[in-house]
C-alpha cells in the first residue's frame, strides 16, 4: 500500500512527464520555424503527449469525392428550421441551471473576412460541474436537471451568432494521472458545403490548465492556439445578469480556426 506522499509524487511526476513532452515538441517547432519551416496552424495528428491521438487520426489516404456531386447535397438551413429558444441553453428546462451565466457571440467569416450567412452553428458542453449528459461520462460530478448542454442557431446577414449558456467546468479525462481539460465549448459549423464542416472548441481566457493540456497544445503554433481563446467583452456583458465573451470563427484561409476530427468528444 502506498502512502499519501508517494501517491502525490506519482501524480506530479506523471504531469511533469506530459509537460516535458509538450515543451520539447514546442521547442522543436520553434527551432523548425527559425530554420524556415512553414507555419503549422492545424492540430498535430500524432501528438505523443495526447496519448490516444495515435488511435484517433486516419492512417490511410482519404477517399476523394466528386465536388459537383457533393454540391448537389449541400446543406441548406434557414431561420425557420431553428427555433430562437434553441440558442439559449438556460431556458430549455423548467428550472434555472446552476452556474455562471454567460453570453457567447461572434461572427462566422470566410478566409477573406466576408460574413458566412445562414450558417448552422451547433454547440455542446459540460455543465458548471464539468459533467456531460452522456452515458459514457462517469465523472463523479452532479448532473444538472435543468441543463442539457446543447444548442444551435443560424448566423444572420452579418455572419453573427449568439448563445446564452452556463460557463462549463473543467473535468478529468484520464490521459494521464490527474489530467483535467480546460473549460471549453464545442462548436460545429457546416459552411456552404458538407466538405467545409468543422468541429472545434472555444476556450476561456486565462485558464491555468492551458500549459498542462495535451489537446490544447497539440495546436503547435502559438497564434493558432490563441485563436481558440475567446475574449472577454464588457460591451457584450449584461449588467447584473451575464458575462460576455466574443469569439469569431474563420472557416478557410491562413487565419482559419483550428478544427478537430469528427467524433472527438474530449
mmCIF file of C-alpha atoms in Angstrom:
data_model
loop_
_atom_site.group_PDB
_atom_site.id
_atom_site.type_symbol
_atom_site.label_atom_id
_atom_site.label_comp_id
_atom_site.label_asym_id
_atom_site.label_seq_id
_atom_site.Cartn_x
_atom_site.Cartn_y
_atom_site.Cartn_z
ATOM 1 C CA UNK A 1 0.000 0.000 0.000
ATOM 2 C CA UNK A 2 1.378 3.434 -0.943
ATOM 3 C CA UNK A 3 1.151 6.343 1.432
ATOM 4 C CA UNK A 4 -0.321 9.722 0.505
ATOM 5 C CA UNK A 5 3.042 11.375 -0.155
ATOM 6 C CA UNK A 6 4.068 8.597 -2.548
ATOM 7 C CA UNK A 7 0.802 8.938 -4.439
ATOM 8 C CA UNK A 8 1.259 12.705 -4.687
ATOM 9 C CA UNK A 9 4.796 12.228 -6.027
ATOM 10 C CA UNK A 10 3.466 9.916 -8.745
ATOM 11 C CA UNK A 11 0.822 12.477 -9.718
ATOM 12 C CA UNK A 12 3.375 15.262 -10.055
ATOM 13 C CA UNK A 13 5.797 13.003 -11.925
ATOM 14 C CA UNK A 14 3.156 11.967 -14.442
ATOM 15 C CA UNK A 15 2.128 15.530 -15.227
ATOM 16 C CA UNK A 16 5.786 16.523 -15.326
ATOM 17 C CA UNK A 17 6.381 13.892 -17.980
ATOM 18 C CA UNK A 18 3.470 15.133 -20.083
ATOM 19 C CA UNK A 19 4.530 18.759 -19.623
ATOM 20 C CA UNK A 20 8.095 17.882 -20.594
ATOM 21 C CA UNK A 21 6.870 16.238 -23.798
ATOM 22 C CA UNK A 22 4.692 19.266 -24.581
ATOM 23 C CA UNK A 23 7.646 21.600 -24.002
ATOM 24 C CA UNK A 24 10.006 19.506 -26.121
ATOM 25 C CA UNK A 25 7.568 19.402 -29.039
ATOM 26 C CA UNK A 26 7.018 23.158 -28.787
ATOM 27 C CA UNK A 27 10.752 23.865 -28.714
ATOM 28 C CA UNK A 28 11.278 21.671 -31.778
ATOM 29 C CA UNK A 29 8.567 23.554 -33.651
ATOM 30 C CA UNK A 30 10.116 26.921 -32.785
ATOM 31 C CA UNK A 31 13.520 25.673 -33.982
ATOM 32 C CA UNK A 32 11.970 24.433 -37.227
ATOM 33 C CA UNK A 33 10.266 27.790 -37.759
ATOM 34 C CA UNK A 34 13.535 29.621 -37.145
ATOM 35 C CA UNK A 35 15.080 27.397 -39.803
ATOM 36 C CA UNK A 36 12.455 28.381 -42.358
ATOM 37 C CA UNK A 37 9.752 25.751 -41.849
ATOM 38 C CA UNK A 38 6.168 26.696 -42.641
ATOM 39 C CA UNK A 39 3.620 27.655 -40.004
ATOM 40 C CA UNK A 40 1.733 24.629 -38.725
ATOM 41 C CA UNK A 41 -1.659 26.034 -37.743
ATOM 42 C CA UNK A 42 -3.577 22.763 -37.631
ATOM 43 C CA UNK A 43 -3.702 20.169 -34.895
ATOM 44 C CA UNK A 44 -0.807 17.710 -34.847
ATOM 45 C CA UNK A 45 -2.423 14.392 -35.703
ATOM 46 C CA UNK A 46 0.013 12.123 -33.883
ATOM 47 C CA UNK A 47 0.874 14.113 -30.766
ATOM 48 C CA UNK A 48 2.604 11.868 -28.177
ATOM 49 C CA UNK A 49 1.502 13.805 -25.056
ATOM 50 C CA UNK A 50 -2.085 13.223 -26.226
ATOM 51 C CA UNK A 51 -1.855 9.520 -25.537
ATOM 52 C CA UNK A 52 -4.761 8.319 -27.672
ATOM 53 C CA UNK A 53 -4.040 10.565 -30.671
ATOM 54 C CA UNK A 54 -2.440 7.621 -32.478
ATOM 55 C CA UNK A 55 -5.839 5.886 -32.411
ATOM 56 C CA UNK A 56 -7.809 8.986 -33.424
ATOM 57 C CA UNK A 57 -6.399 10.016 -36.778
ATOM 58 C CA UNK A 58 -6.666 8.270 -40.183
ATOM 59 C CA UNK A 59 -3.618 6.282 -41.266
ATOM 60 C CA UNK A 60 -4.772 5.788 -44.873
ATOM 61 C CA UNK A 61 -5.485 8.265 -47.650
ATOM 62 C CA UNK A 62 -8.955 9.734 -47.630
ATOM 63 C CA UNK A 63 -11.311 8.863 -50.474
ATOM 64 C CA UNK A 64 -11.652 11.646 -52.999
ATOM 65 C CA UNK A 65 -15.191 12.650 -53.919
ATOM 66 C CA UNK A 66 -16.591 14.433 -56.948
ATOM 67 C CA UNK A 67 -17.089 18.046 -55.758
ATOM 68 C CA UNK A 68 -20.000 18.635 -58.153
ATOM 69 C CA UNK A 69 -21.855 15.628 -56.733
ATOM 70 C CA UNK A 70 -21.244 16.843 -53.196
ATOM 71 C CA UNK A 71 -22.549 20.311 -54.044
ATOM 72 C CA UNK A 72 -25.881 18.732 -55.007
ATOM 73 C CA UNK A 73 -26.186 17.643 -51.374
ATOM 74 C CA UNK A 74 -25.006 20.890 -49.801
ATOM 75 C CA UNK A 75 -26.724 21.764 -46.519
ATOM 76 C CA UNK A 76 -29.392 24.417 -46.564
ATOM 77 C CA UNK A 77 -30.635 25.884 -43.290
ATOM 78 C CA UNK A 78 -32.974 28.741 -42.638
ATOM 79 C CA UNK A 79 -34.165 30.657 -39.606
ATOM 80 C CA UNK A 80 -37.484 28.802 -39.810
ATOM 81 C CA UNK A 81 -35.661 25.495 -39.244
ATOM 82 C CA UNK A 82 -34.208 26.516 -35.872
ATOM 83 C CA UNK A 83 -36.282 27.937 -33.027
ATOM 84 C CA UNK A 84 -34.955 31.076 -31.351
ATOM 85 C CA UNK A 85 -35.062 29.435 -27.916
ATOM 86 C CA UNK A 86 -32.519 26.823 -29.047
ATOM 87 C CA UNK A 87 -29.740 29.416 -28.741
ATOM 88 C CA UNK A 88 -30.466 29.962 -25.042
ATOM 89 C CA UNK A 89 -29.251 26.890 -23.166
ATOM 90 C CA UNK A 90 -30.576 28.297 -19.867
ATOM 91 C CA UNK A 91 -34.249 28.263 -20.955
ATOM 92 C CA UNK A 92 -34.631 24.694 -22.169
ATOM 93 C CA UNK A 93 -35.986 23.323 -18.878
ATOM 94 C CA UNK A 94 -38.487 24.416 -16.267
ATOM 95 C CA UNK A 95 -35.858 25.493 -13.728
ATOM 96 C CA UNK A 96 -32.786 27.689 -13.706
ATOM 97 C CA UNK A 97 -29.476 25.871 -14.308
ATOM 98 C CA UNK A 98 -26.686 26.133 -11.748
ATOM 99 C CA UNK A 99 -23.580 28.107 -12.644
ATOM 100 C CA UNK A 100 -22.213 31.333 -14.070
ATOM 101 C CA UNK A 101 -24.465 32.611 -16.842
ATOM 102 C CA UNK A 102 -22.553 33.822 -19.921
ATOM 103 C CA UNK A 103 -23.231 35.203 -23.395
ATOM 104 C CA UNK A 104 -21.040 33.912 -26.235
ATOM 105 C CA UNK A 105 -21.221 35.820 -29.506
ATOM 106 C CA UNK A 106 -19.139 36.364 -32.611
ATOM 107 C CA UNK A 107 -19.015 36.238 -36.384
ATOM 108 C CA UNK A 108 -18.527 33.354 -38.804
ATOM 109 C CA UNK A 109 -16.231 34.506 -41.617
ATOM 110 C CA UNK A 110 -14.565 33.123 -44.722
ATOM 111 C CA UNK A 111 -10.844 33.464 -45.412
ATOM 112 C CA UNK A 112 -11.321 36.942 -46.930
ATOM 113 C CA UNK A 113 -13.180 38.274 -43.900
ATOM 114 C CA UNK A 114 -16.621 38.106 -45.520
ATOM 115 C CA UNK A 115 -19.592 37.022 -43.382
ATOM 116 C CA UNK A 116 -20.934 33.500 -43.831
ATOM 117 C CA UNK A 117 -24.706 33.966 -43.764
ATOM 118 C CA UNK A 118 -27.413 31.449 -42.823
ATOM 119 C CA UNK A 119 -24.801 29.198 -41.258
ATOM 120 C CA UNK A 120 -25.950 26.496 -38.845
ATOM 121 C CA UNK A 121 -23.890 26.776 -35.634
ATOM 122 C CA UNK A 122 -24.286 23.996 -33.064
ATOM 123 C CA UNK A 123 -22.730 23.824 -29.579
ATOM 124 C CA UNK A 124 -22.415 21.241 -26.838
ATOM 125 C CA UNK A 125 -20.661 21.423 -23.488
ATOM 126 C CA UNK A 126 -20.325 20.164 -19.933
ATOM 127 C CA UNK A 127 -22.314 21.752 -17.139
ATOM 128 C CA UNK A 128 -20.867 24.032 -14.450
ATOM 129 C CA UNK A 129 -19.548 20.993 -12.541
ATOM 130 C CA UNK A 130 -17.770 19.588 -15.597
ATOM 131 C CA UNK A 131 -20.325 16.855 -16.375
ATOM 132 C CA UNK A 132 -21.835 15.952 -19.756
ATOM 133 C CA UNK A 133 -25.285 14.448 -20.151
ATOM 134 C CA UNK A 134 -23.878 11.310 -21.714
ATOM 135 C CA UNK A 135 -23.792 7.692 -20.575
ATOM 136 C CA UNK A 136 -20.031 7.500 -21.173
ATOM 137 C CA UNK A 137 -19.366 10.383 -18.798
ATOM 138 C CA UNK A 138 -18.810 8.751 -15.415
ATOM 139 C CA UNK A 139 -17.120 11.765 -13.813
ATOM 140 C CA UNK A 140 -18.487 11.833 -10.207
ATOM 141 C CA UNK A 141 -19.814 15.372 -10.533
ATOM 142 C CA UNK A 142 -23.505 16.295 -10.238
ATOM 143 C CA UNK A 143 -25.820 16.265 -13.226
ATOM 144 C CA UNK A 144 -27.869 19.449 -13.509
ATOM 145 C CA UNK A 145 -31.503 18.512 -14.282
ATOM 146 C CA UNK A 146 -32.025 21.981 -15.737
ATOM 147 C CA UNK A 147 -29.086 21.949 -18.128
ATOM 148 C CA UNK A 148 -28.683 19.648 -21.130
ATOM 149 C CA UNK A 149 -25.731 21.494 -22.640
ATOM 150 C CA UNK A 150 -26.711 21.603 -26.319
ATOM 151 C CA UNK A 151 -27.908 24.430 -28.530
ATOM 152 C CA UNK A 152 -27.953 25.762 -32.072
ATOM 153 C CA UNK A 153 -28.597 28.909 -34.047
ATOM 154 C CA UNK A 154 -28.372 30.380 -37.565
ATOM 155 C CA UNK A 155 -25.994 33.211 -38.428
ATOM 156 C CA UNK A 156 -27.599 36.445 -39.620
ATOM 157 C CA UNK A 157 -26.729 38.547 -42.687
ATOM 158 C CA UNK A 158 -23.650 39.891 -40.904
ATOM 159 C CA UNK A 159 -22.441 36.376 -40.029
ATOM 160 C CA UNK A 160 -23.247 36.945 -36.354
ATOM 161 C CA UNK A 161 -24.236 34.209 -33.902
ATOM 162 C CA UNK A 162 -25.198 34.440 -30.227
ATOM 163 C CA UNK A 163 -25.670 31.907 -27.419
ATOM 164 C CA UNK A 164 -26.696 32.261 -23.790
ATOM 165 C CA UNK A 165 -25.364 29.452 -21.634
ATOM 166 C CA UNK A 166 -23.552 28.480 -18.421
ATOM 167 C CA UNK A 167 -19.768 28.567 -18.185
ATOM 168 C CA UNK A 168 -18.650 24.916 -18.274
ATOM 169 C CA UNK A 169 -16.433 23.408 -15.626
ATOM 170 C CA UNK A 170 -13.131 21.582 -16.067
ATOM 171 C CA UNK A 171 -13.254 17.781 -15.986
ATOM 172 C CA UNK A 172 -10.846 14.815 -15.731
ATOM 173 C CA UNK A 173 -10.191 12.793 -18.890
ATOM 174 C CA UNK A 174 -7.662 10.089 -17.877
ATOM 175 C CA UNK A 175 -4.993 10.886 -20.468
ATOM 176 C CA UNK A 176 -2.538 10.713 -17.576
ATOM 177 C CA UNK A 177 -2.677 10.871 -13.789
ATOM 178 C CA UNK A 178 -4.587 13.955 -12.667
ATOM 179 C CA UNK A 179 -5.327 15.102 -16.240
ATOM 180 C CA UNK A 180 -8.001 17.832 -16.484
ATOM 181 C CA UNK A 181 -9.393 19.521 -19.568
ATOM 182 C CA UNK A 182 -9.620 23.325 -19.562
ATOM 183 C CA UNK A 183 -13.179 24.691 -19.677
ATOM 184 C CA UNK A 184 -14.395 24.734 -23.274
ATOM 185 C CA UNK A 185 -17.421 24.725 -25.540
ATOM 186 C CA UNK A 186 -17.596 22.522 -28.649
ATOM 187 C CA UNK A 187 -18.726 24.179 -31.876
ATOM 188 C CA UNK A 188 -19.901 22.553 -35.114
ATOM 189 C CA UNK A 189 -20.308 24.534 -38.353
ATOM 190 C CA UNK A 190 -21.265 23.353 -41.819
ATOM 191 C CA UNK A 191 -20.141 26.228 -44.041
ATOM 192 C CA UNK A 192 -21.539 26.279 -47.571
ATOM 193 C CA UNK A 193 -20.935 22.578 -48.228
ATOM 194 C CA UNK A 194 -20.519 19.333 -46.319
ATOM 195 C CA UNK A 195 -16.825 19.395 -47.234
ATOM 196 C CA UNK A 196 -16.452 22.656 -45.275
ATOM 197 C CA UNK A 197 -17.829 21.318 -41.996
ATOM 198 C CA UNK A 198 -15.614 21.923 -38.999
ATOM 199 C CA UNK A 199 -15.806 20.897 -35.359
ATOM 200 C CA UNK A 200 -13.769 22.991 -32.970
ATOM 201 C CA UNK A 201 -13.513 24.181 -29.372
ATOM 202 C CA UNK A 202 -13.692 27.601 -27.765
ATOM 203 C CA UNK A 203 -11.705 28.214 -24.585
ATOM 204 C CA UNK A 204 -11.855 30.923 -21.927
ATOM 205 C CA UNK A 205 -9.063 33.448 -21.291
ATOM 206 C CA UNK A 206 -6.548 32.927 -18.502
ATOM 207 C CA UNK A 207 -7.260 29.240 -17.852
ATOM 208 C CA UNK A 208 -4.446 27.813 -15.654
ATOM 209 C CA UNK A 209 -4.859 24.390 -17.289
ATOM 210 C CA UNK A 210 -3.679 25.608 -20.727
ATOM 211 C CA UNK A 211 0.012 24.687 -20.329
ATOM 212 C CA UNK A 212 -0.884 21.266 -18.908
ATOM 213 C CA UNK A 213 -3.389 20.142 -21.551
ATOM 214 C CA UNK A 214 -2.130 17.974 -24.460
ATOM 215 C CA UNK A 215 -5.213 18.605 -26.627
ATOM 216 C CA UNK A 216 -4.890 22.383 -26.433
ATOM 217 C CA UNK A 217 -1.145 22.174 -27.023
ATOM 218 C CA UNK A 218 -1.468 19.799 -29.969
ATOM 219 C CA UNK A 219 -2.027 23.008 -31.932
ATOM 220 C CA UNK A 220 1.694 23.731 -32.055
ATOM 221 C CA UNK A 221 1.564 27.273 -33.419
ATOM 222 C CA UNK A 222 1.035 29.848 -30.669
ATOM 223 C CA UNK A 223 -1.046 32.211 -32.820
ATOM 224 C CA UNK A 224 -3.318 29.366 -33.928
ATOM 225 C CA UNK A 225 -3.848 28.378 -30.283
ATOM 226 C CA UNK A 226 -4.679 31.962 -29.382
ATOM 227 C CA UNK A 227 -7.457 31.974 -31.984
ATOM 228 C CA UNK A 228 -9.248 29.306 -29.951
ATOM 229 C CA UNK A 229 -9.495 31.533 -26.864
ATOM 230 C CA UNK A 230 -12.465 33.888 -26.592
ATOM 231 C CA UNK A 231 -12.053 37.483 -25.443
ATOM 232 C CA UNK A 232 -13.958 38.903 -22.520
ATOM 233 C CA UNK A 233 -16.227 41.634 -23.929
ATOM 234 C CA UNK A 234 -17.552 44.185 -21.444
ATOM 235 C CA UNK A 235 -19.925 45.674 -24.029
ATOM 236 C CA UNK A 236 -21.443 42.235 -24.558
ATOM 237 C CA UNK A 237 -21.751 41.718 -20.810
ATOM 238 C CA UNK A 238 -25.265 42.254 -19.477
ATOM 239 C CA UNK A 239 -25.477 44.233 -16.185
ATOM 240 C CA UNK A 240 -26.284 42.056 -13.172
ATOM 241 C CA UNK A 241 -27.105 39.139 -15.467
ATOM 242 C CA UNK A 242 -24.293 37.591 -17.562
ATOM 243 C CA UNK A 243 -20.638 37.994 -18.554
ATOM 244 C CA UNK A 244 -19.936 38.343 -22.275
ATOM 245 C CA UNK A 245 -17.344 36.574 -24.421
ATOM 246 C CA UNK A 246 -16.657 37.259 -28.091
ATOM 247 C CA UNK A 247 -15.224 34.631 -30.437
ATOM 248 C CA UNK A 248 -15.021 34.821 -34.225
ATOM 249 C CA UNK A 249 -14.724 31.676 -36.340
ATOM 250 C CA UNK A 250 -12.875 31.666 -39.677
ATOM 251 C CA UNK A 251 -13.749 28.735 -41.946
ATOM 252 C CA UNK A 252 -10.953 28.976 -44.533
ATOM 253 C CA UNK A 253 -7.639 30.671 -45.283
ATOM 254 C CA UNK A 254 -4.431 31.240 -43.293
ATOM 255 C CA UNK A 255 -6.375 32.535 -40.280
ATOM 256 C CA UNK A 256 -8.668 29.506 -40.246
ATOM 257 C CA UNK A 257 -9.937 28.379 -36.871
ATOM 258 C CA UNK A 258 -8.394 25.070 -35.830
ATOM 259 C CA UNK A 259 -10.705 22.112 -36.219
ATOM 260 C CA UNK A 260 -10.741 18.587 -34.862
ATOM 261 C CA UNK A 261 -11.697 15.230 -36.305
ATOM 262 C CA UNK A 262 -15.377 14.408 -36.039
ATOM 263 C CA UNK A 263 -16.237 12.195 -33.096
ATOM 264 C CA UNK A 264 -13.589 13.627 -30.779
ATOM 265 C CA UNK A 265 -15.628 14.418 -27.675
ATOM 266 C CA UNK A 266 -12.820 15.392 -25.355
#
